[in-house]
Amino acid sequence: MTLASLLTPPRRAFLISALRYGVAGIFNTLVGFSIILALDLGLHLDPHLANAIGYAVGICVSFVLSKVFVFKARRTTRSAPLRYIVAVAIAFALNQGVLTLAKLVLPTGKLWSVAAQGSAAVSYTAALFLLSHFWVFAHRETAEG
């Protein structure tokens, strides 16, 4: 069995989407974090408000990047924006659950806190990608095939 035989068209499309998702995530993080810092440090907004605005913009940018770059070969429905918000909420709930569990089972200390936050971030990223791939921007069959 060769690598080429394992890399079926659906698997190849999935891997390409995952790579694009990573690139989009890096770009989105830079945009969101820049907004947070500009509002917090530049305009001296309340840090929590700056953070919330940065994340709100980040969710919008993430949706657009997912639609036009990550899953660009897919057709979306009118319900995609609402589905995306639901997917973000589910991913965030999982993130919080993983963080809570990690804080309960891991020892205390800065390194373990980083590990807990990292685990939570990975769970969020993976969950949002999978929900986006299989539900929000899922391939829809057309009447032609």
mmCIF file of N, CA and C in Angstrom:
data_model
loop_
_atom_site.group_PDB
_atom_site.id
_atom_site.type_symbol
_atom_site.label_atom_id
_atom_site.label_comp_id
_atom_site.label_asym_id
_atom_site.label_seq_id
_atom_site.Cartn_x
_atom_site.Cartn_y
_atom_site.Cartn_z
ATOM 1 N N MET A 1 0.855 -1.178 0.000
ATOM 2 C CA MET A 1 0.000 0.000 0.000
ATOM 3 C C MET A 1 0.900 1.239 0.000
ATOM 4 N N THR A 2 0.701 2.084 -0.974
ATOM 5 C CA THR A 2 1.522 3.286 -1.106
ATOM 6 C C THR A 2 0.802 4.489 -0.509
ATOM 7 N N LEU A 3 1.568 5.533 -0.289
ATOM 8 C CA LEU A 3 0.984 6.774 0.217
ATOM 9 C C LEU A 3 -0.031 7.329 -0.772
ATOM 10 N N ALA A 4 0.288 7.220 -2.052
ATOM 11 C CA ALA A 4 -0.628 7.724 -3.085
ATOM 12 C C ALA A 4 -1.970 6.999 -3.035
ATOM 13 N N SER A 5 -1.946 5.702 -2.757
ATOM 14 C CA SER A 5 -3.211 4.958 -2.699
ATOM 15 C C SER A 5 -4.011 5.315 -1.445
ATOM 16 N N LEU A 6 -3.337 5.711 -0.389
ATOM 17 C CA LEU A 6 -4.030 6.124 0.833
ATOM 18 C C LEU A 6 -4.621 7.526 0.706
ATOM 19 N N LEU A 7 -4.008 8.338 -0.143
ATOM 20 C CA LEU A 7 -4.428 9.728 -0.288
ATOM 21 C C LEU A 7 -5.532 9.842 -1.345
ATOM 22 N N THR A 8 -6.700 9.348 -0.979
ATOM 23 C CA THR A 8 -7.854 9.418 -1.871
ATOM 24 C C THR A 8 -8.271 10.877 -2.036
ATOM 25 N N PRO A 9 -9.029 11.208 -3.079
ATOM 26 C CA PRO A 9 -9.461 12.607 -3.249
ATOM 27 C C PRO A 9 -10.144 13.212 -2.021
ATOM 28 N N PRO A 10 -11.049 12.497 -1.335
ATOM 29 C CA PRO A 10 -11.641 13.108 -0.130
ATOM 30 C C PRO A 10 -10.616 13.357 0.981
ATOM 31 N N ARG A 11 -9.687 12.422 1.155
ATOM 32 C CA ARG A 11 -8.653 12.612 2.181
ATOM 33 C C ARG A 11 -7.728 13.764 1.811
ATOM 34 N N ARG A 12 -7.393 13.855 0.529
ATOM 35 C CA ARG A 12 -6.543 14.948 0.057
ATOM 36 C C ARG A 12 -7.238 16.286 0.295
ATOM 37 N N ALA A 13 -8.518 16.368 -0.038
ATOM 38 C CA ALA A 13 -9.279 17.606 0.173
ATOM 39 C C ALA A 13 -9.320 17.968 1.658
ATOM 40 N N PHE A 14 -9.487 16.958 2.524
ATOM 41 C CA PHE A 14 -9.519 17.179 3.969
ATOM 42 C C PHE A 14 -8.180 17.748 4.449
ATOM 43 N N LEU A 15 -7.079 17.152 3.999
ATOM 44 C CA LEU A 15 -5.750 17.619 4.412
ATOM 45 C C LEU A 15 -5.460 19.027 3.903
ATOM 46 N N ILE A 16 -5.852 19.311 2.672
ATOM 47 C CA ILE A 16 -5.652 20.660 2.133
ATOM 48 C C ILE A 16 -6.471 21.668 2.934
ATOM 49 N N SER A 17 -7.709 21.293 3.272
ATOM 50 C CA SER A 17 -8.540 22.178 4.101
ATOM 51 C C SER A 17 -7.893 22.415 5.460
ATOM 52 N N ALA A 18 -7.319 21.361 6.041
ATOM 53 C CA ALA A 18 -6.669 21.499 7.347
ATOM 54 C C ALA A 18 -5.466 22.444 7.261
ATOM 55 N N LEU A 19 -4.684 22.328 6.196
ATOM 56 C CA LEU A 19 -3.537 23.231 6.022
ATOM 57 C C LEU A 19 -3.999 24.671 5.823
ATOM 58 N N ARG A 20 -5.014 24.860 5.004
ATOM 59 C CA ARG A 20 -5.548 26.208 4.799
ATOM 60 C C ARG A 20 -6.115 26.771 6.104
ATOM 61 N N TYR A 21 -6.751 25.914 6.888
ATOM 62 C CA TYR A 21 -7.312 26.332 8.171
ATOM 63 C C TYR A 21 -6.201 26.854 9.083
ATOM 64 N N GLY A 22 -5.067 26.166 9.078
ATOM 65 C CA GLY A 22 -3.931 26.614 9.879
ATOM 66 C C GLY A 22 -3.406 27.966 9.435
ATOM 67 N N VAL A 23 -3.268 28.151 8.130
ATOM 68 C CA VAL A 23 -2.806 29.438 7.592
ATOM 69 C C VAL A 23 -3.801 30.542 7.941
ATOM 70 N N ALA A 24 -5.089 30.260 7.738
ATOM 71 C CA ALA A 24 -6.128 31.248 8.065
ATOM 72 C C ALA A 24 -6.113 31.564 9.556
ATOM 73 N N GLY A 25 -5.880 30.553 10.382
ATOM 74 C CA GLY A 25 -5.831 30.751 11.826
ATOM 75 C C GLY A 25 -4.696 31.663 12.253
ATOM 76 N N ILE A 26 -3.544 31.497 11.626
ATOM 77 C CA ILE A 26 -2.408 32.372 11.936
ATOM 78 C C ILE A 26 -2.742 33.812 11.560
ATOM 79 N N PHE A 27 -3.276 33.997 10.356
ATOM 80 C CA PHE A 27 -3.647 35.340 9.904
ATOM 81 C C PHE A 27 -4.703 35.944 10.830
ATOM 82 N N ASN A 28 -5.722 35.156 11.157
ATOM 83 C CA ASN A 28 -6.810 35.643 12.005
ATOM 84 C C ASN A 28 -6.306 36.006 13.399
ATOM 85 N N THR A 29 -5.390 35.224 13.930
ATOM 86 C CA THR A 29 -4.815 35.524 15.241
ATOM 87 C C THR A 29 -4.069 36.856 15.207
ATOM 88 N N LEU A 30 -3.307 37.077 14.155
ATOM 89 C CA LEU A 30 -2.586 38.349 14.023
ATOM 90 C C LEU A 30 -3.550 39.529 13.938
ATOM 91 N N VAL A 31 -4.625 39.376 13.173
ATOM 92 C CA VAL A 31 -5.622 40.449 13.049
ATOM 93 C C VAL A 31 -6.291 40.711 14.400
ATOM 94 N N GLY A 32 -6.818 39.652 15.010
ATOM 95 C CA GLY A 32 -7.535 39.802 16.278
ATOM 96 C C GLY A 32 -6.660 40.358 17.387
ATOM 97 N N PHE A 33 -5.445 39.830 17.505
ATOM 98 C CA PHE A 33 -4.549 40.281 18.564
ATOM 99 C C PHE A 33 -4.114 41.724 18.328
ATOM 100 N N SER A 34 -3.907 42.087 17.075
ATOM 101 C CA SER A 34 -3.557 43.481 16.756
ATOM 102 C C SER A 34 -4.677 44.434 17.158
ATOM 103 N N ILE A 35 -5.910 44.032 16.898
ATOM 104 C CA ILE A 35 -7.061 44.858 17.285
ATOM 105 C C ILE A 35 -7.133 44.986 18.802
ATOM 106 N N ILE A 36 -6.953 43.874 19.497
ATOM 107 C CA ILE A 36 -6.994 43.891 20.963
ATOM 108 C C ILE A 36 -5.937 44.848 21.511
ATOM 109 N N LEU A 37 -4.711 44.726 21.017
ATOM 110 C CA LEU A 37 -3.633 45.589 21.508
ATOM 111 C C LEU A 37 -3.866 47.052 21.149
ATOM 112 N N ALA A 38 -4.359 47.305 19.936
ATOM 113 C CA ALA A 38 -4.620 48.691 19.524
ATOM 114 C C ALA A 38 -5.692 49.330 20.404
ATOM 115 N N LEU A 39 -6.742 48.577 20.701
ATOM 116 C CA LEU A 39 -7.820 49.118 21.532
ATOM 117 C C LEU A 39 -7.397 49.258 22.990
ATOM 118 N N ASP A 40 -6.669 48.261 23.494
ATOM 119 C CA ASP A 40 -6.249 48.257 24.894
ATOM 120 C C ASP A 40 -5.124 49.268 25.138
ATOM 121 N N LEU A 41 -4.042 49.121 24.409
ATOM 122 C CA LEU A 41 -2.865 49.955 24.652
ATOM 123 C C LEU A 41 -2.914 51.287 23.913
ATOM 124 N N GLY A 42 -3.477 51.284 22.708
ATOM 125 C CA GLY A 42 -3.517 52.510 21.913
ATOM 126 C C GLY A 42 -4.640 53.444 22.308
ATOM 127 N N LEU A 43 -5.861 52.917 22.382
ATOM 128 C CA LEU A 43 -7.024 53.752 22.710
ATOM 129 C C LEU A 43 -7.404 53.689 24.190
ATOM 130 N N HIS A 44 -6.695 52.868 24.962
ATOM 131 C CA HIS A 44 -6.900 52.734 26.410
ATOM 132 C C HIS A 44 -8.330 52.318 26.768
ATOM 133 N N LEU A 45 -8.917 51.453 25.945
ATOM 134 C CA LEU A 45 -10.219 50.882 26.288
ATOM 135 C C LEU A 45 -10.028 49.900 27.436
ATOM 136 N N ASP A 46 -11.106 49.596 28.119
ATOM 137 C CA ASP A 46 -11.076 48.563 29.143
ATOM 138 C C ASP A 46 -10.523 47.279 28.512
ATOM 139 N N PRO A 47 -9.576 46.593 29.162
ATOM 140 C CA PRO A 47 -8.974 45.397 28.572
ATOM 141 C C PRO A 47 -9.987 44.318 28.190
ATOM 142 N N HIS A 48 -11.024 44.148 29.014
ATOM 143 C CA HIS A 48 -12.029 43.127 28.702
ATOM 144 C C HIS A 48 -12.850 43.512 27.476
ATOM 145 N N LEU A 49 -13.176 44.788 27.362
ATOM 146 C CA LEU A 49 -13.913 45.259 26.189
ATOM 147 C C LEU A 49 -13.046 45.130 24.937
ATOM 148 N N ALA A 50 -11.783 45.508 25.050
ATOM 149 C CA ALA A 50 -10.859 45.371 23.920
ATOM 150 C C ALA A 50 -10.759 43.911 23.494
ATOM 151 N N ASN A 51 -10.665 43.023 24.463
ATOM 152 C CA ASN A 51 -10.584 41.592 24.189
ATOM 153 C C ASN A 51 -11.850 41.101 23.502
ATOM 154 N N ALA A 52 -13.006 41.491 24.013
ATOM 155 C CA ALA A 52 -14.283 41.054 23.433
ATOM 156 C C ALA A 52 -14.436 41.553 21.998
ATOM 157 N N ILE A 53 -14.072 42.808 21.755
ATOM 158 C CA ILE A 53 -14.167 43.359 20.399
ATOM 159 C C ILE A 53 -13.203 42.620 19.468
ATOM 160 N N GLY A 54 -11.999 42.382 19.937
ATOM 161 C CA GLY A 54 -11.023 41.648 19.128
ATOM 162 C C GLY A 54 -11.511 40.263 18.764
ATOM 163 N N TYR A 55 -12.107 39.566 19.730
ATOM 164 C CA TYR A 55 -12.627 38.230 19.453
ATOM 165 C C TYR A 55 -13.838 38.281 18.532
ATOM 166 N N ALA A 56 -14.696 39.269 18.697
ATOM 167 C CA ALA A 56 -15.863 39.402 17.811
ATOM 168 C C ALA A 56 -15.415 39.626 16.368
ATOM 169 N N VAL A 57 -14.447 40.503 16.185
ATOM 170 C CA VAL A 57 -13.906 40.727 14.840
ATOM 171 C C VAL A 57 -13.247 39.443 14.335
ATOM 172 N N GLY A 58 -12.531 38.770 15.217
ATOM 173 C CA GLY A 58 -11.867 37.522 14.846
ATOM 174 C C GLY A 58 -12.832 36.450 14.378
ATOM 175 N N ILE A 59 -13.978 36.345 15.028
ATOM 176 C CA ILE A 59 -14.981 35.359 14.607
ATOM 177 C C ILE A 59 -15.494 35.698 13.207
ATOM 178 N N CYS A 60 -15.733 36.971 12.951
ATOM 179 C CA CYS A 60 -16.200 37.396 11.615
ATOM 180 C C CYS A 60 -15.136 37.133 10.554
ATOM 181 N N VAL A 61 -13.894 37.501 10.848
ATOM 182 C CA VAL A 61 -12.796 37.270 9.902
ATOM 183 C C VAL A 61 -12.624 35.772 9.666
ATOM 184 N N SER A 62 -12.713 34.993 10.728
ATOM 185 C CA SER A 62 -12.576 33.548 10.622
ATOM 186 C C SER A 62 -13.659 32.943 9.733
ATOM 187 N N PHE A 63 -14.897 33.421 9.880
ATOM 188 C CA PHE A 63 -15.985 32.920 9.034
ATOM 189 C C PHE A 63 -15.699 33.220 7.566
ATOM 190 N N VAL A 64 -15.315 34.459 7.277
ATOM 191 C CA VAL A 64 -15.048 34.848 5.884
ATOM 192 C C VAL A 64 -13.877 34.044 5.320
ATOM 193 N N LEU A 65 -12.794 33.916 6.081
ATOM 194 C CA LEU A 65 -11.648 33.134 5.611
ATOM 195 C C LEU A 65 -12.029 31.675 5.387
ATOM 196 N N SER A 66 -12.839 31.124 6.278
ATOM 197 C CA SER A 66 -13.274 29.738 6.113
ATOM 198 C C SER A 66 -14.108 29.577 4.852
ATOM 199 N N LYS A 67 -14.979 30.535 4.617
ATOM 200 C CA LYS A 67 -15.868 30.460 3.453
ATOM 201 C C LYS A 67 -15.115 30.631 2.132
ATOM 202 N N VAL A 68 -14.235 31.623 2.054
ATOM 203 C CA VAL A 68 -13.612 31.937 0.761
ATOM 204 C C VAL A 68 -12.227 31.314 0.551
ATOM 205 N N PHE A 69 -11.559 30.891 1.623
ATOM 206 C CA PHE A 69 -10.203 30.359 1.487
ATOM 207 C C PHE A 69 -10.092 28.899 1.918
ATOM 208 N N VAL A 70 -10.522 28.591 3.117
ATOM 209 C CA VAL A 70 -10.338 27.238 3.645
ATOM 210 C C VAL A 70 -11.205 26.232 2.899
ATOM 211 N N PHE A 71 -12.488 26.501 2.789
ATOM 212 C CA PHE A 71 -13.432 25.575 2.161
ATOM 213 C C PHE A 71 -13.953 26.143 0.844
ATOM 214 N N LYS A 72 -13.102 26.819 0.099
ATOM 215 C CA LYS A 72 -13.535 27.598 -1.062
ATOM 216 C C LYS A 72 -14.208 26.779 -2.153
ATOM 217 N N ALA A 73 -13.964 25.511 -2.225
ATOM 218 C CA ALA A 73 -14.579 24.691 -3.268
ATOM 219 C C ALA A 73 -15.985 24.237 -2.891
ATOM 220 N N ARG A 74 -16.449 24.640 -1.733
ATOM 221 C CA ARG A 74 -17.744 24.184 -1.241
ATOM 222 C C ARG A 74 -18.791 25.266 -1.377
ATOM 223 N N ARG A 75 -20.020 24.855 -1.585
ATOM 224 C CA ARG A 75 -21.142 25.792 -1.635
ATOM 225 C C ARG A 75 -21.729 25.879 -0.231
ATOM 226 N N THR A 76 -22.056 27.071 0.190
ATOM 227 C CA THR A 76 -22.621 27.247 1.526
ATOM 228 C C THR A 76 -24.100 27.584 1.433
ATOM 229 N N THR A 77 -24.787 27.335 2.519
ATOM 230 C CA THR A 77 -26.205 27.653 2.606
ATOM 231 C C THR A 77 -26.375 28.990 3.317
ATOM 232 N N ARG A 78 -27.588 29.496 3.260
ATOM 233 C CA ARG A 78 -27.869 30.756 3.971
ATOM 234 C C ARG A 78 -27.738 30.589 5.480
ATOM 235 N N SER A 79 -27.843 29.350 5.946
ATOM 236 C CA SER A 79 -27.740 29.110 7.388
ATOM 237 C C SER A 79 -26.288 29.017 7.861
ATOM 238 N N ALA A 80 -25.331 29.120 6.955
ATOM 239 C CA ALA A 80 -23.921 28.961 7.334
ATOM 240 C C ALA A 80 -23.472 29.931 8.425
ATOM 241 N N PRO A 81 -23.819 31.230 8.364
ATOM 242 C CA PRO A 81 -23.371 32.117 9.453
ATOM 243 C C PRO A 81 -23.907 31.695 10.828
ATOM 244 N N LEU A 82 -25.181 31.326 10.884
ATOM 245 C CA LEU A 82 -25.746 30.871 12.157
ATOM 246 C C LEU A 82 -25.091 29.567 12.599
ATOM 247 N N ARG A 83 -24.904 28.656 11.663
ATOM 248 C CA ARG A 83 -24.230 27.396 11.993
ATOM 249 C C ARG A 83 -22.817 27.665 12.517
ATOM 250 N N TYR A 84 -22.142 28.638 11.921
ATOM 251 C CA TYR A 84 -20.785 28.950 12.355
ATOM 252 C C TYR A 84 -20.782 29.461 13.792
ATOM 253 N N ILE A 85 -21.728 30.314 14.118
ATOM 254 C CA ILE A 85 -21.829 30.824 15.493
ATOM 255 C C ILE A 85 -22.093 29.676 16.464
ATOM 256 N N VAL A 86 -22.976 28.754 16.083
ATOM 257 C CA VAL A 86 -23.253 27.581 16.922
ATOM 258 C C VAL A 86 -21.987 26.734 17.058
ATOM 259 N N ALA A 87 -21.265 26.545 15.959
ATOM 260 C CA ALA A 87 -20.030 25.762 16.000
ATOM 261 C C ALA A 87 -18.994 26.409 16.916
ATOM 262 N N VAL A 88 -18.880 27.731 16.850
ATOM 263 C CA VAL A 88 -17.959 28.457 17.740
ATOM 264 C C VAL A 88 -18.368 28.242 19.197
ATOM 265 N N ALA A 89 -19.667 28.314 19.471
ATOM 266 C CA ALA A 89 -20.156 28.117 20.846
ATOM 267 C C ALA A 89 -19.858 26.699 21.334
ATOM 268 N N ILE A 90 -20.072 25.707 20.475
ATOM 269 C CA ILE A 90 -19.782 24.315 20.848
ATOM 270 C C ILE A 90 -18.287 24.141 21.094
ATOM 271 N N ALA A 91 -17.469 24.680 20.195
ATOM 272 C CA ALA A 91 -16.018 24.563 20.346
ATOM 273 C C ALA A 91 -15.546 25.260 21.620
ATOM 274 N N PHE A 92 -16.133 26.414 21.924
ATOM 275 C CA PHE A 92 -15.755 27.135 23.139
ATOM 276 C C PHE A 92 -16.188 26.368 24.387
ATOM 277 N N ALA A 93 -17.371 25.757 24.352
ATOM 278 C CA ALA A 93 -17.823 24.948 25.491
ATOM 279 C C ALA A 93 -16.869 23.771 25.713
ATOM 280 N N LEU A 94 -16.445 23.129 24.636
ATOM 281 C CA LEU A 94 -15.472 22.046 24.750
ATOM 282 C C LEU A 94 -14.160 22.580 25.317
ATOM 283 N N ASN A 95 -13.722 23.727 24.829
ATOM 284 C CA ASN A 95 -12.516 24.382 25.316
ATOM 285 C C ASN A 95 -12.584 24.575 26.831
ATOM 286 N N GLN A 96 -13.700 25.093 27.302
ATOM 287 C CA GLN A 96 -13.858 25.343 28.735
ATOM 288 C C GLN A 96 -13.890 24.039 29.531
ATOM 289 N N GLY A 97 -14.521 23.017 28.971
ATOM 290 C CA GLY A 97 -14.547 21.711 29.630
ATOM 291 C C GLY A 97 -13.162 21.101 29.737
ATOM 292 N N VAL A 98 -12.406 21.157 28.655
ATOM 293 C CA VAL A 98 -11.040 20.624 28.664
ATOM 294 C C VAL A 98 -10.179 21.412 29.644
ATOM 295 N N LEU A 99 -10.323 22.725 29.651
ATOM 296 C CA LEU A 99 -9.556 23.559 30.579
ATOM 297 C C LEU A 99 -9.893 23.209 32.026
ATOM 298 N N THR A 100 -11.174 23.080 32.315
ATOM 299 C CA THR A 100 -11.604 22.734 33.675
ATOM 300 C C THR A 100 -11.053 21.375 34.088
ATOM 301 N N LEU A 101 -11.186 20.386 33.213
ATOM 302 C CA LEU A 101 -10.687 19.045 33.510
ATOM 303 C C LEU A 101 -9.168 19.057 33.693
ATOM 304 N N ALA A 102 -8.472 19.755 32.805
ATOM 305 C CA ALA A 102 -7.010 19.814 32.904
ATOM 306 C C ALA A 102 -6.572 20.459 34.218
ATOM 307 N N LYS A 103 -7.256 21.520 34.627
ATOM 308 C CA LYS A 103 -6.907 22.181 35.890
ATOM 309 C C LYS A 103 -7.181 21.268 37.089
ATOM 310 N N LEU A 104 -8.160 20.370 36.944
ATOM 311 C CA LEU A 104 -8.466 19.441 38.034
ATOM 312 C C LEU A 104 -7.443 18.315 38.145
ATOM 313 N N VAL A 105 -6.949 17.823 37.013
ATOM 314 C CA VAL A 105 -6.097 16.633 37.045
ATOM 315 C C VAL A 105 -4.602 16.933 36.984
ATOM 316 N N LEU A 106 -4.224 18.085 36.464
ATOM 317 C CA LEU A 106 -2.799 18.404 36.368
ATOM 318 C C LEU A 106 -2.304 19.044 37.666
ATOM 319 N N PRO A 107 -1.016 18.868 37.959
ATOM 320 C CA PRO A 107 -0.457 19.548 39.130
ATOM 321 C C PRO A 107 -0.523 21.068 38.949
ATOM 322 N N THR A 108 -0.326 21.792 40.038
ATOM 323 C CA THR A 108 -0.325 23.256 39.947
ATOM 324 C C THR A 108 1.051 23.735 39.490
ATOM 325 N N GLY A 109 1.089 24.937 38.997
ATOM 326 C CA GLY A 109 2.340 25.529 38.532
ATOM 327 C C GLY A 109 2.163 26.150 37.169
ATOM 328 N N LYS A 110 3.077 27.051 36.855
ATOM 329 C CA LYS A 110 2.973 27.796 35.597
ATOM 330 C C LYS A 110 3.050 26.884 34.378
ATOM 331 N N LEU A 111 3.971 25.947 34.383
ATOM 332 C CA LEU A 111 4.113 25.046 33.239
ATOM 333 C C LEU A 111 2.839 24.237 33.022
ATOM 334 N N TRP A 112 2.238 23.777 34.112
ATOM 335 C CA TRP A 112 1.007 22.994 33.994
ATOM 336 C C TRP A 112 -0.168 23.869 33.564
ATOM 337 N N SER A 113 -0.153 25.127 33.957
ATOM 338 C CA SER A 113 -1.190 26.051 33.488
ATOM 339 C C SER A 113 -1.080 26.268 31.984
ATOM 340 N N VAL A 114 0.159 26.374 31.504
ATOM 341 C CA VAL A 114 0.371 26.500 30.058
ATOM 342 C C VAL A 114 -0.125 25.238 29.352
ATOM 343 N N ALA A 115 0.163 24.085 29.932
ATOM 344 C CA ALA A 115 -0.300 22.820 29.345
ATOM 345 C C ALA A 115 -1.827 22.753 29.321
ATOM 346 N N ALA A 116 -2.458 23.208 30.390
ATOM 347 C CA ALA A 116 -3.924 23.202 30.453
ATOM 348 C C ALA A 116 -4.511 24.131 29.398
ATOM 349 N N GLN A 117 -3.970 25.349 29.307
ATOM 350 C CA GLN A 117 -4.457 26.308 28.307
ATOM 351 C C GLN A 117 -4.181 25.801 26.892
ATOM 352 N N GLY A 118 -3.028 25.200 26.696
ATOM 353 C CA GLY A 118 -2.691 24.648 25.381
ATOM 354 C C GLY A 118 -3.627 23.529 24.974
ATOM 355 N N SER A 119 -3.937 22.651 25.919
ATOM 356 C CA SER A 119 -4.885 21.564 25.641
ATOM 357 C C SER A 119 -6.252 22.117 25.276
ATOM 358 N N ALA A 120 -6.676 23.132 26.003
ATOM 359 C CA ALA A 120 -7.975 23.750 25.727
ATOM 360 C C ALA A 120 -7.978 24.401 24.345
ATOM 361 N N ALA A 121 -6.895 25.086 23.997
ATOM 362 C CA ALA A 121 -6.809 25.746 22.689
ATOM 363 C C ALA A 121 -6.823 24.726 21.554
ATOM 364 N N VAL A 122 -6.103 23.625 21.728
ATOM 365 C CA VAL A 122 -6.087 22.577 20.704
ATOM 366 C C VAL A 122 -7.477 21.973 20.537
ATOM 367 N N SER A 123 -8.182 21.753 21.645
ATOM 368 C CA SER A 123 -9.531 21.178 21.549
ATOM 369 C C SER A 123 -10.469 22.120 20.805
ATOM 370 N N TYR A 124 -10.363 23.419 21.059
ATOM 371 C CA TYR A 124 -11.189 24.418 20.373
ATOM 372 C C TYR A 124 -10.896 24.415 18.876
ATOM 373 N N THR A 125 -9.617 24.469 18.539
ATOM 374 C CA THR A 125 -9.213 24.528 17.138
ATOM 375 C C THR A 125 -9.670 23.292 16.377
ATOM 376 N N ALA A 126 -9.432 22.118 16.950
ATOM 377 C CA ALA A 126 -9.824 20.875 16.283
ATOM 378 C C ALA A 126 -11.338 20.767 16.147
ATOM 379 N N ALA A 127 -12.055 21.100 17.206
ATOM 380 C CA ALA A 127 -13.519 21.001 17.161
ATOM 381 C C ALA A 127 -14.107 21.960 16.134
ATOM 382 N N LEU A 128 -13.612 23.198 16.105
ATOM 383 C CA LEU A 128 -14.157 24.166 15.148
ATOM 384 C C LEU A 128 -13.828 23.758 13.714
ATOM 385 N N PHE A 129 -12.636 23.223 13.486
ATOM 386 C CA PHE A 129 -12.311 22.752 12.137
ATOM 387 C C PHE A 129 -13.244 21.620 11.723
ATOM 388 N N LEU A 130 -13.412 20.631 12.578
ATOM 389 C CA LEU A 130 -14.259 19.482 12.228
ATOM 390 C C LEU A 130 -15.716 19.895 12.036
ATOM 391 N N LEU A 131 -16.232 20.739 12.913
ATOM 392 C CA LEU A 131 -17.609 21.222 12.752
ATOM 393 C C LEU A 131 -17.755 22.040 11.467
ATOM 394 N N SER A 132 -16.765 22.854 11.167
ATOM 395 C CA SER A 132 -16.808 23.651 9.938
ATOM 396 C C SER A 132 -16.744 22.757 8.703
ATOM 397 N N HIS A 133 -15.856 21.782 8.739
ATOM 398 C CA HIS A 133 -15.663 20.892 7.591
ATOM 399 C C HIS A 133 -16.892 20.022 7.327
ATOM 400 N N PHE A 134 -17.429 19.428 8.379
ATOM 401 C CA PHE A 134 -18.498 18.445 8.198
ATOM 402 C C PHE A 134 -19.909 19.006 8.351
ATOM 403 N N TRP A 135 -20.061 20.223 8.883
ATOM 404 C CA TRP A 135 -21.407 20.740 9.122
ATOM 405 C C TRP A 135 -21.613 22.139 8.541
ATOM 406 N N VAL A 136 -20.815 23.106 8.967
ATOM 407 C CA VAL A 136 -21.040 24.493 8.540
ATOM 408 C C VAL A 136 -20.836 24.644 7.035
ATOM 409 N N PHE A 137 -19.708 24.160 6.536
ATOM 410 C CA PHE A 137 -19.372 24.300 5.120
ATOM 411 C C PHE A 137 -19.361 22.945 4.420
ATOM 412 N N ALA A 138 -20.197 22.025 4.888
ATOM 413 C CA ALA A 138 -20.232 20.671 4.330
ATOM 414 C C ALA A 138 -20.622 20.708 2.859
ATOM 415 N N HIS A 139 -20.050 19.795 2.116
ATOM 416 C CA HIS A 139 -20.364 19.687 0.687
ATOM 417 C C HIS A 139 -21.826 19.296 0.527
ATOM 418 N N ARG A 140 -22.522 20.048 -0.306
ATOM 419 C CA ARG A 140 -23.928 19.749 -0.585
ATOM 420 C C ARG A 140 -24.034 19.165 -1.976
ATOM 421 N N GLU A 141 -24.749 18.068 -2.072
ATOM 422 C CA GLU A 141 -24.998 17.480 -3.383
ATOM 423 C C GLU A 141 -26.009 18.336 -4.122
ATOM 424 N N THR A 142 -25.778 18.548 -5.394
ATOM 425 C CA THR A 142 -26.728 19.298 -6.213
ATOM 426 C C THR A 142 -27.593 18.321 -6.991
ATOM 427 N N ALA A 143 -28.636 18.817 -7.613
ATOM 428 C CA ALA A 143 -29.538 17.971 -8.394
ATOM 429 C C ALA A 143 -28.792 17.321 -9.562
ATOM 430 N N GLU A 144 -27.742 17.991 -10.068
ATOM 431 C CA GLU A 144 -26.980 17.445 -11.187
ATOM 432 C C GLU A 144 -26.044 16.327 -10.750
ATOM 433 N N GLY A 145 -25.739 16.249 -9.470
ATOM 434 C CA GLY A 145 -24.855 15.175 -9.035
ATOM 435 C C GLY A 145 -24.055 15.645 -7.935
#
